[in-house]
């Protein structure tokens, strides 16, 4: 009962916070995150009233399944952006920019942190710097997609942004596996080529294959139904099923067999939208269905943010350097690669800003580092949490402003404003009568 009450309070707090922030014209995702902070263990949750907020991080672990499912739907939606008709126009640009900006973020952060090691001896080690550089590749697809959906962003920048965000996760997995393997080698003194090369390639390959198979099976099953309602139900069922299958992990000798739920669900959406004639309508309806789930995901994410990281000045300094140089890497990596692929001036100028948000994938990476680098993983986790806190609160707003400046978010027309005003006035008159 307390879990259900907490979920209800979380969703209610998030929705009410969007009304509080409406005069400030902030994205809903920012409101959800701040609502999560308020009902989290450092604010209302600290009162210890059962059901009223989250009084500990252990209390939020029970809702981990909600986050996994929400991310599955988000990845499924992003996968729909890989339509072959669109990729013929932007595929080469997305591929080049997606890889280059991720590698640039790693390079900038690595260089900056190695310089910081020299300035602040004893506060940071080489394995920690290398691991943080790899984590810098990750972008938050959930926050980016929510801003795009909320403001109905549409245009050249948006068409390029969503495939890049999807590709970014695949690049990030490879870079993290290689960098983290090097970091573990520096700590243990033993080279593990399986962890550095084999495991990431196996994970990415199996994820893409599983997602492709599930997308094909879903399309075949959709043909058995004539009702759009049943087709939608089948689509939603398959996202749940795909998320569940992607959680299976096991070992075959020294090789780790596992899946990336984000990549699996992205591939599910990609195959489905390219081979199912009814996919566009079904994807649109499924986006509306999981809207409350997405809102709950961000409220929970806000509650999970660690505010106590501000108590250690070294973490704050390292975190600020990490945040700034990751942004530099993302922006200039995007700028130079966009110019090289002959993108428009608006894309060159604003695309990098939309890639600043960072959350789920980065948190997953730092969790691995915390578990497998004894004595060093804690610092990596705290710096990542500090960065995520800043990125998630500021990043969505910057994404919105960048899309608006690029012309992908159109201001509300006078006609729409007039229509809304008329509806409001008619409703008031009807109520008065």
PDB file of N, CA and C in Angstrom, residues 67-69 71-73 75-76 173 203 207 210 239 242-247 249 258-268:
ATOM      1  N   UNK A  67      11.203   2.556 -13.861  1.00  0.00           N
ATOM      2  CA  UNK A  67      12.212   3.279 -14.641  1.00  0.00           C
ATOM      3  C   UNK A  67      12.652   2.474 -15.855  1.00  0.00           C
ATOM      4  N   UNK A  68      12.840   1.166 -15.684  1.00  0.00           N
ATOM      5  CA  UNK A  68      13.262   0.321 -16.800  1.00  0.00           C
ATOM      6  C   UNK A  68      12.214   0.286 -17.912  1.00  0.00           C
ATOM      7  N   UNK A  69      10.952   0.166 -17.517  1.00  0.00           N
ATOM      8  CA  UNK A  69       9.874   0.123 -18.509  1.00  0.00           C
ATOM      9  C   UNK A  69       9.743   1.470 -19.211  1.00  0.00           C
ATOM     10  N   UNK A  71      12.060   3.740 -19.687  1.00  0.00           N
ATOM     11  CA  UNK A  71      13.183   3.876 -20.617  1.00  0.00           C
ATOM     12  C   UNK A  71      12.978   3.015 -21.853  1.00  0.00           C
ATOM     13  N   UNK A  72      12.341   1.860 -21.676  1.00  0.00           N
ATOM     14  CA  UNK A  72      12.051   0.998 -22.817  1.00  0.00           C
ATOM     15  C   UNK A  72      11.135   1.685 -23.812  1.00  0.00           C
ATOM     16  N   UNK A  73      10.080   2.322 -23.313  1.00  0.00           N
ATOM     17  CA  UNK A  73       9.155   3.041 -24.193  1.00  0.00           C
ATOM     18  C   UNK A  73       9.836   4.244 -24.844  1.00  0.00           C
ATOM     19  N   UNK A  75      13.057   4.533 -25.544  1.00  0.00           N
ATOM     20  CA  UNK A  75      13.945   3.999 -26.575  1.00  0.00           C
ATOM     21  C   UNK A  75      13.152   3.518 -27.783  1.00  0.00           C
ATOM     22  N   UNK A  76      12.000   2.916 -27.539  1.00  0.00           N
ATOM     23  CA  UNK A  76      11.119   2.466 -28.622  1.00  0.00           C
ATOM     24  C   UNK A  76      10.697   3.648 -29.496  1.00  0.00           C
ATOM     25  N   UNK A 173      28.657   2.877 -25.077  1.00  0.00           N
ATOM     26  CA  UNK A 173      28.905   1.543 -24.534  1.00  0.00           C
ATOM     27  C   UNK A 173      30.289   1.030 -24.931  1.00  0.00           C
ATOM     28  N   UNK A 203      27.645  -7.535 -26.436  1.00  0.00           N
ATOM     29  CA  UNK A 203      26.445  -6.872 -25.913  1.00  0.00           C
ATOM     30  C   UNK A 203      25.722  -6.078 -26.992  1.00  0.00           C
ATOM     31  N   UNK A 207      22.144  -7.237 -28.639  1.00  0.00           N
ATOM     32  CA  UNK A 207      21.045  -6.286 -28.424  1.00  0.00           C
ATOM     33  C   UNK A 207      20.360  -5.940 -29.737  1.00  0.00           C
ATOM     34  N   UNK A 210      18.438  -9.134 -31.025  1.00  0.00           N
ATOM     35  CA  UNK A 210      17.205  -9.377 -30.255  1.00  0.00           C
ATOM     36  C   UNK A 210      16.142  -8.348 -30.610  1.00  0.00           C
ATOM     37  N   UNK A 239       6.663  -4.102 -26.010  1.00  0.00           N
ATOM     38  CA  UNK A 239       7.676  -3.270 -25.358  1.00  0.00           C
ATOM     39  C   UNK A 239       7.978  -3.827 -23.971  1.00  0.00           C
ATOM     40  N   UNK A 242       9.975  -7.035 -24.445  1.00  0.00           N
ATOM     41  CA  UNK A 242      11.345  -6.769 -24.883  1.00  0.00           C
ATOM     42  C   UNK A 242      12.209  -6.268 -23.726  1.00  0.00           C
ATOM     43  N   UNK A 243      11.643  -5.391 -22.888  1.00  0.00           N
ATOM     44  CA  UNK A 243      12.376  -4.923 -21.706  1.00  0.00           C
ATOM     45  C   UNK A 243      12.704  -6.098 -20.795  1.00  0.00           C
ATOM     46  N   UNK A 244      11.736  -7.001 -20.606  1.00  0.00           N
ATOM     47  CA  UNK A 244      11.952  -8.163 -19.732  1.00  0.00           C
ATOM     48  C   UNK A 244      13.060  -9.063 -20.282  1.00  0.00           C
ATOM     49  N   UNK A 245      13.031  -9.340 -21.580  1.00  0.00           N
ATOM     50  CA  UNK A 245      14.045 -10.208 -22.180  1.00  0.00           C
ATOM     51  C   UNK A 245      15.435  -9.586 -22.119  1.00  0.00           C
ATOM     52  N   UNK A 246      15.496  -8.262 -22.227  1.00  0.00           N
ATOM     53  CA  UNK A 246      16.798  -7.582 -22.214  1.00  0.00           C
ATOM     54  C   UNK A 246      17.454  -7.594 -20.840  1.00  0.00           C
ATOM     55  N   UNK A 247      16.713  -8.018 -19.815  1.00  0.00           N
ATOM     56  CA  UNK A 247      17.270  -8.070 -18.461  1.00  0.00           C
ATOM     57  C   UNK A 247      18.038  -9.368 -18.188  1.00  0.00           C
ATOM     58  N   UNK A 249      20.879 -11.940 -18.112  1.00  0.00           N
ATOM     59  CA  UNK A 249      22.339 -11.871 -18.162  1.00  0.00           C
ATOM     60  C   UNK A 249      22.906 -13.197 -17.673  1.00  0.00           C
ATOM     61  N   UNK A 258      24.986 -10.334 -22.148  1.00  0.00           N
ATOM     62  CA  UNK A 258      23.973  -9.432 -21.628  1.00  0.00           C
ATOM     63  C   UNK A 258      23.455  -8.542 -22.741  1.00  0.00           C
ATOM     64  N   UNK A 259      22.464  -7.724 -22.415  1.00  0.00           N
ATOM     65  CA  UNK A 259      21.837  -6.852 -23.401  1.00  0.00           C
ATOM     66  C   UNK A 259      21.748  -5.434 -22.854  1.00  0.00           C
ATOM     67  N   UNK A 260      21.729  -4.470 -23.762  1.00  0.00           N
ATOM     68  CA  UNK A 260      21.415  -3.089 -23.403  1.00  0.00           C
ATOM     69  C   UNK A 260      19.944  -2.869 -23.717  1.00  0.00           C
ATOM     70  N   UNK A 261      19.124  -2.656 -22.680  1.00  0.00           N
ATOM     71  CA  UNK A 261      17.680  -2.503 -22.907  1.00  0.00           C
ATOM     72  C   UNK A 261      17.378  -1.321 -23.823  1.00  0.00           C
ATOM     73  N   UNK A 262      18.209  -0.278 -23.735  1.00  0.00           N
ATOM     74  CA  UNK A 262      18.002   0.874 -24.614  1.00  0.00           C
ATOM     75  C   UNK A 262      18.209   0.493 -26.076  1.00  0.00           C
ATOM     76  N   UNK A 263      19.301  -0.200 -26.373  1.00  0.00           N
ATOM     77  CA  UNK A 263      19.577  -0.587 -27.757  1.00  0.00           C
ATOM     78  C   UNK A 263      18.547  -1.590 -28.264  1.00  0.00           C
ATOM     79  N   UNK A 264      18.150  -2.541 -27.416  1.00  0.00           N
ATOM     80  CA  UNK A 264      17.167  -3.550 -27.823  1.00  0.00           C
ATOM     81  C   UNK A 264      15.849  -2.879 -28.198  1.00  0.00           C
ATOM     82  N   UNK A 265      15.368  -1.978 -27.347  1.00  0.00           N
ATOM     83  CA  UNK A 265      14.080  -1.321 -27.609  1.00  0.00           C
ATOM     84  C   UNK A 265      14.171  -0.323 -28.763  1.00  0.00           C
ATOM     85  N   UNK A 266      15.338   0.307 -28.922  1.00  0.00           N
ATOM     86  CA  UNK A 266      15.517   1.175 -30.089  1.00  0.00           C
ATOM     87  C   UNK A 266      15.431   0.366 -31.377  1.00  0.00           C
ATOM     88  N   UNK A 267      16.078  -0.804 -31.386  1.00  0.00           N
ATOM     89  CA  UNK A 267      16.046  -1.652 -32.579  1.00  0.00           C
ATOM     90  C   UNK A 267      14.645  -2.183 -32.815  1.00  0.00           C
ATOM     91  N   UNK A 268      13.923  -2.503 -31.752  1.00  0.00           N
ATOM     92  CA  UNK A 268      12.528  -2.924 -31.871  1.00  0.00           C
ATOM     93  C   UNK A 268      11.727  -1.850 -32.601  1.00  0.00           C
TER      94      UNK A 268
END
